[in-house]
Amino acid sequence: AADLDDAASLAAAVNAVRPTFCYVHGTGGDTKALDRGETRRAGALAEALRAADSSLELLAYNSAAAEPGHRVARIRQKRECEELYKDAGLPLCALRANLFMEEFWKVYTRPSILDKRVFSFSVPPEKVIYLTCVRDMGRLAATVFEGGGKRYDGFCVDVASDAKTPRELADAFGARFRRARLFYWLSRFLSRELYQILRFYRTSTLAVDVDRLHRDVFPDVAFTDFPRFLQETNWADRERTYETLINDL
């Protein structure tokens, strides 16, 4: 096993495995506060892969989708990691995820929907939100590997499993939608990172052609729409938790 915070152990592991394909979901933790070590670890991994005597055909990396000038630190950090892999000269396929559906399992979202049947979100009710299922990211990585890694070197795609407005999300939850305007403005003082993310979803100009992505770019991938995600993960089962979900992935 390798420790991403230990460059020597990481280099030893890469040399021992000599990967043909490498899938990097991320090098940072799933934490409320931004994990500032993410780029450092990505740099160490990039260097280990670059220096290894391996026949690496492709690295598939879960990056983040956004338009230029997005002003979100988390997205910027993901893109910095993407650049580190590029700068190392590694064959790279960047799979840029949108809002992960799994976020709706977390304690700041799910309990209030289940208990009050109200979905509170600061985004305007008719603003389209692009959604990505974590399992679909794995399916896409497997697809680009199976398609011959070198064919996808330099390939970059914004990934959306589905697209829904907040009102449509509420309908899928079987809940009433409520615009959380006050919470949005309070977030400016409570959490800069949260405010950046909420502002992004309120104002983003990113447009993903979901139909074309599914029909023409990845026709063999069975993308997960949001209602199916809720059903497959047993979202309404109160005995299940976010940790349970992650363990099942």
CSV table of C-alpha atoms in Angstrom, one decimal:
chain,number,residue,atom,x,y,z
A,1,ALA,CA,0.0,0.0,0.0
A,2,ALA,CA,1.1,3.5,-0.7
A,3,ASP,CA,0.7,6.7,1.3
A,4,LEU,CA,-0.1,9.8,-0.9
A,5,ASP,CA,1.7,11.9,1.8
A,6,ASP,CA,4.8,9.8,1.6
A,7,ALA,CA,6.5,10.3,-1.8
A,8,ALA,CA,8.9,7.4,-1.3
A,9,SER,CA,6.2,4.8,-0.6
A,10,LEU,CA,4.2,6.2,-3.5
A,11,ALA,CA,7.1,5.8,-5.9
A,12,ALA,CA,7.8,2.3,-4.6
A,13,ALA,CA,4.1,1.2,-5.1
A,14,VAL,CA,3.9,2.7,-8.6
A,15,ASN,CA,7.1,0.9,-9.6
A,16,ALA,CA,5.9,-2.4,-8.2
A,17,VAL,CA,2.6,-2.2,-10.0
A,18,ARG,CA,3.7,-0.6,-13.2
A,19,PRO,CA,0.2,0.4,-14.2
A,20,THR,CA,-1.2,0.4,-17.7
A,21,PHE,CA,-4.2,2.4,-16.7
A,22,CYS,CA,-4.6,4.7,-13.6
A,23,TYR,CA,-8.0,6.0,-12.3
A,24,VAL,CA,-7.7,8.9,-9.9
A,25,HIS,CA,-11.0,9.8,-8.2
A,26,GLY,CA,-9.2,12.4,-6.1
A,27,THR,CA,-6.3,13.0,-3.8
A,28,GLY,CA,-8.2,15.0,-1.2
A,29,GLY,CA,-10.5,14.0,1.6
A,30,ASP,CA,-14.3,14.3,1.5
A,31,THR,CA,-14.2,17.2,4.1
A,32,LYS,CA,-16.3,20.3,4.8
A,33,ALA,CA,-13.1,22.4,4.8
A,34,LEU,CA,-11.1,22.4,1.6
A,35,ASP,CA,-8.3,19.9,1.8
A,36,ARG,CA,-5.3,22.0,0.9
A,37,GLY,CA,-3.1,18.9,0.6
A,38,GLU,CA,-4.9,17.8,-2.6
A,39,THR,CA,-2.6,19.5,-5.1
A,40,ARG,CA,0.5,18.4,-3.2
A,41,ARG,CA,-0.5,14.8,-3.3
A,42,ALA,CA,-1.5,15.0,-6.9
A,43,GLY,CA,1.9,16.4,-7.7
A,44,ALA,CA,3.6,13.5,-5.8
A,45,LEU,CA,1.5,11.0,-7.7
A,46,ALA,CA,2.2,12.7,-11.1
A,47,GLU,CA,5.9,12.6,-10.4
A,48,ALA,CA,5.8,9.0,-9.3
A,49,LEU,CA,4.0,8.0,-12.5
A,50,ARG,CA,6.3,10.1,-14.6
A,51,ALA,CA,9.4,8.6,-13.1
A,52,ALA,CA,8.2,5.0,-13.0
A,53,ASP,CA,9.4,2.5,-15.5
A,54,SER,CA,5.8,1.8,-16.7
A,55,SER,CA,3.8,1.5,-19.8
A,56,LEU,CA,1.1,3.9,-18.6
A,57,GLU,CA,-1.4,4.3,-21.5
A,58,LEU,CA,-3.9,6.6,-19.8
A,59,LEU,CA,-4.7,8.3,-16.5
A,60,ALA,CA,-8.4,9.1,-16.0
A,61,TYR,CA,-8.9,11.9,-13.5
A,62,ASN,CA,-12.2,13.1,-11.9
A,63,SER,CA,-11.9,16.8,-12.4
A,64,ALA,CA,-14.6,19.5,-12.0
A,65,ALA,CA,-16.8,21.2,-14.6
A,66,ALA,CA,-17.1,24.9,-14.6
A,67,GLU,CA,-16.9,27.9,-16.9
A,68,PRO,CA,-13.8,30.2,-16.8
A,69,GLY,CA,-14.0,32.8,-14.0
A,70,HIS,CA,-16.0,30.5,-11.7
A,71,ARG,CA,-14.3,31.8,-8.5
A,72,VAL,CA,-14.7,28.5,-6.6
A,73,ALA,CA,-11.7,27.4,-4.7
A,74,ARG,CA,-12.6,23.7,-4.7
A,75,ILE,CA,-13.0,23.7,-8.5
A,76,ARG,CA,-9.8,25.7,-9.0
A,77,GLN,CA,-7.9,23.2,-6.9
A,78,LYS,CA,-9.3,20.3,-9.0
A,79,ARG,CA,-8.1,22.0,-12.2
A,80,GLU,CA,-4.7,22.6,-10.6
A,81,CYS,CA,-4.4,18.9,-10.1
A,82,GLU,CA,-5.5,18.3,-13.7
A,83,GLU,CA,-2.7,20.7,-14.8
A,84,LEU,CA,-0.1,18.8,-12.7
A,85,TYR,CA,-0.9,15.6,-14.5
A,86,LYS,CA,-0.6,17.4,-17.9
A,87,ASP,CA,2.6,19.1,-17.0
A,88,ALA,CA,4.1,15.8,-16.0
A,89,GLY,CA,3.6,14.6,-19.6
A,90,LEU,CA,1.1,11.9,-18.6
A,91,PRO,CA,-1.5,10.6,-21.0
A,92,LEU,CA,-4.6,12.2,-19.5
A,93,CYS,CA,-8.4,12.0,-19.8
A,94,ALA,CA,-10.1,14.6,-17.7
A,95,LEU,CA,-13.6,13.6,-16.7
A,96,ARG,CA,-15.1,16.8,-15.3
A,97,ALA,CA,-17.9,16.1,-12.8
A,98,ASN,CA,-20.8,18.4,-11.9
A,99,LEU,CA,-22.7,18.4,-8.7
A,100,PHE,CA,-22.5,14.8,-7.3
A,101,MET,CA,-25.9,13.3,-6.6
A,102,GLU,CA,-24.4,11.7,-3.5
A,103,GLU,CA,-24.2,15.2,-1.9
A,104,PHE,CA,-28.0,14.9,-1.3
A,105,TRP,CA,-27.2,12.1,1.2
A,106,LYS,CA,-25.3,14.3,3.5
A,107,VAL,CA,-26.6,15.4,6.9
A,108,TYR,CA,-27.1,19.1,5.9
A,109,THR,CA,-29.6,18.1,3.2
A,110,ARG,CA,-31.2,14.7,3.6
A,111,PRO,CA,-32.7,14.7,7.1
A,112,SER,CA,-34.8,17.9,6.6
A,113,ILE,CA,-36.2,16.6,3.4
A,114,LEU,CA,-37.2,13.3,5.0
A,115,ASP,CA,-38.5,14.9,8.2
A,116,LYS,CA,-40.2,18.0,6.8
A,117,ARG,CA,-40.8,17.0,3.2
A,118,VAL,CA,-39.2,20.4,2.2
A,119,PHE,CA,-36.3,20.8,-0.1
A,120,SER,CA,-34.6,24.1,0.7
A,121,PHE,CA,-32.1,25.3,-1.8
A,122,SER,CA,-30.8,28.8,-2.6
A,123,VAL,CA,-30.8,28.3,-6.4
A,124,PRO,CA,-33.7,29.8,-8.4
A,125,PRO,CA,-36.4,27.1,-8.9
A,126,GLU,CA,-36.1,27.0,-12.7
A,127,LYS,CA,-32.2,27.1,-12.9
A,128,VAL,CA,-30.9,24.0,-14.4
A,129,ILE,CA,-28.5,22.0,-12.2
A,130,TYR,CA,-26.2,19.4,-13.8
A,131,LEU,CA,-25.9,16.3,-11.8
A,132,THR,CA,-23.3,13.5,-11.8
A,133,CYS,CA,-23.5,10.1,-10.2
A,134,VAL,CA,-20.2,8.8,-8.7
A,135,ARG,CA,-20.8,5.3,-10.2
A,136,ASP,CA,-21.2,6.8,-13.6
A,137,MET,CA,-17.7,8.3,-13.3
A,138,GLY,CA,-16.3,4.8,-12.7
A,139,ARG,CA,-18.3,3.5,-15.7
A,140,LEU,CA,-16.8,6.3,-17.8
A,141,ALA,CA,-13.3,5.5,-16.7
A,142,ALA,CA,-13.8,1.8,-17.5
A,143,THR,CA,-15.1,2.9,-20.9
A,144,VAL,CA,-12.1,5.0,-21.9
A,145,PHE,CA,-9.8,2.3,-20.7
A,146,GLU,CA,-11.6,-0.4,-22.7
A,147,GLY,CA,-11.6,1.9,-25.7
A,148,GLY,CA,-7.8,1.9,-25.9
A,149,GLY,CA,-6.2,4.4,-23.6
A,150,LYS,CA,-4.1,6.3,-26.1
A,151,ARG,CA,-7.2,7.2,-28.1
A,152,TYR,CA,-8.5,9.3,-25.1
A,153,ASP,CA,-5.2,11.0,-24.4
A,154,GLY,CA,-6.0,14.7,-24.2
A,155,PHE,CA,-9.7,14.1,-24.0
A,156,CYS,CA,-11.7,16.4,-21.7
A,157,VAL,CA,-15.5,16.2,-21.1
A,158,ASP,CA,-18.0,17.8,-18.8
A,159,VAL,CA,-20.0,14.9,-17.3
A,160,ALA,CA,-23.7,15.1,-16.5
A,161,SER,CA,-25.7,12.1,-15.7
A,162,ASP,CA,-28.8,14.1,-15.5
A,163,ALA,CA,-30.1,17.7,-15.5
A,164,LYS,CA,-32.8,19.0,-13.1
A,165,THR,CA,-34.1,22.2,-11.8
A,166,PRO,CA,-34.5,22.6,-8.0
A,167,ARG,CA,-38.2,22.3,-8.4
A,168,GLU,CA,-37.7,19.0,-10.3
A,169,LEU,CA,-35.4,17.8,-7.6
A,170,ALA,CA,-38.0,18.5,-5.0
A,171,ASP,CA,-40.6,16.5,-7.1
A,172,ALA,CA,-38.1,13.6,-7.2
A,173,PHE,CA,-37.8,13.8,-3.4
A,174,GLY,CA,-41.6,13.9,-3.0
A,175,ALA,CA,-41.0,17.2,-1.2
A,176,ARG,CA,-42.0,20.9,-1.5
A,177,PHE,CA,-39.4,23.3,-2.9
A,178,ARG,CA,-38.5,26.3,-0.8
A,179,ARG,CA,-36.1,29.1,-1.9
A,180,ALA,CA,-33.4,29.5,0.8
A,181,ARG,CA,-32.5,33.1,0.2
A,182,LEU,CA,-31.6,34.0,3.8
A,183,PHE,CA,-29.3,31.0,4.1
A,184,TYR,CA,-27.4,32.1,1.0
A,185,TRP,CA,-26.7,35.6,2.3
A,186,LEU,CA,-25.8,34.2,5.8
A,187,SER,CA,-23.3,31.9,4.1
A,188,ARG,CA,-21.2,34.9,3.1
A,189,PHE,CA,-20.4,35.4,6.8
A,190,LEU,CA,-20.5,31.8,8.0
A,191,SER,CA,-18.5,30.0,5.3
A,192,ARG,CA,-16.6,31.5,2.4
A,193,GLU,CA,-16.3,28.1,0.7
A,194,LEU,CA,-20.0,27.4,1.0
A,195,TYR,CA,-20.8,30.8,-0.3
A,196,GLN,CA,-18.6,30.3,-3.3
A,197,ILE,CA,-20.3,27.0,-4.2
A,198,LEU,CA,-23.9,28.4,-3.7
A,199,ARG,CA,-23.0,31.5,-5.8
A,200,PHE,CA,-21.7,29.2,-8.5
A,201,TYR,CA,-24.9,27.2,-8.8
A,202,ARG,CA,-27.0,30.3,-8.7
A,203,THR,CA,-25.0,32.1,-11.5
A,204,SER,CA,-23.1,29.5,-13.5
A,205,THR,CA,-23.3,29.8,-17.3
A,206,LEU,CA,-22.0,26.3,-17.9
A,207,ALA,CA,-24.1,24.4,-20.4
A,208,VAL,CA,-23.7,20.7,-20.9
A,209,ASP,CA,-25.4,19.0,-23.9
A,210,VAL,CA,-26.6,16.0,-21.9
A,211,ASP,CA,-28.5,14.4,-24.7
A,212,ARG,CA,-25.4,14.5,-27.0
A,213,LEU,CA,-23.1,13.3,-24.2
A,214,HIS,CA,-25.3,10.2,-23.7
A,215,ARG,CA,-26.2,9.6,-27.3
A,216,ASP,CA,-23.0,10.4,-29.2
A,217,VAL,CA,-20.1,10.6,-26.9
A,218,PHE,CA,-20.7,7.7,-24.6
A,219,PRO,CA,-23.6,5.7,-26.2
A,220,ASP,CA,-22.6,2.5,-24.4
A,221,VAL,CA,-22.8,3.9,-20.9
A,222,ALA,CA,-26.0,3.6,-19.0
A,223,PHE,CA,-26.1,6.9,-17.2
A,224,THR,CA,-28.0,7.2,-14.0
A,225,ASP,CA,-30.8,9.7,-13.9
A,226,PHE,CA,-31.8,11.3,-10.6
A,227,PRO,CA,-35.0,9.3,-9.8
A,228,ARG,CA,-33.1,6.1,-10.6
A,229,PHE,CA,-30.3,7.2,-8.3
A,230,LEU,CA,-32.7,7.7,-5.4
A,231,GLN,CA,-34.3,4.3,-6.0
A,232,GLU,CA,-31.0,2.4,-6.4
A,233,THR,CA,-29.4,3.9,-3.3
A,234,ASN,CA,-32.6,3.5,-1.2
A,235,TRP,CA,-32.4,7.2,-0.4
A,236,ALA,CA,-35.7,7.2,1.6
A,237,ASP,CA,-34.5,4.4,3.9
A,238,ARG,CA,-33.9,6.2,7.2
A,239,GLU,CA,-31.7,3.4,8.5
A,240,ARG,CA,-29.2,4.1,5.8
A,241,THR,CA,-26.6,6.9,6.1
A,242,TYR,CA,-24.1,8.7,3.9
A,243,GLU,CA,-21.4,6.4,5.4
A,244,THR,CA,-23.5,3.4,4.4
A,245,LEU,CA,-23.8,4.7,0.9
A,246,ILE,CA,-20.1,5.3,0.5
A,247,ASN,CA,-19.3,1.8,1.7
A,248,ASP,CA,-21.6,0.4,-1.0
A,249,LEU,CA,-19.9,2.3,-3.8
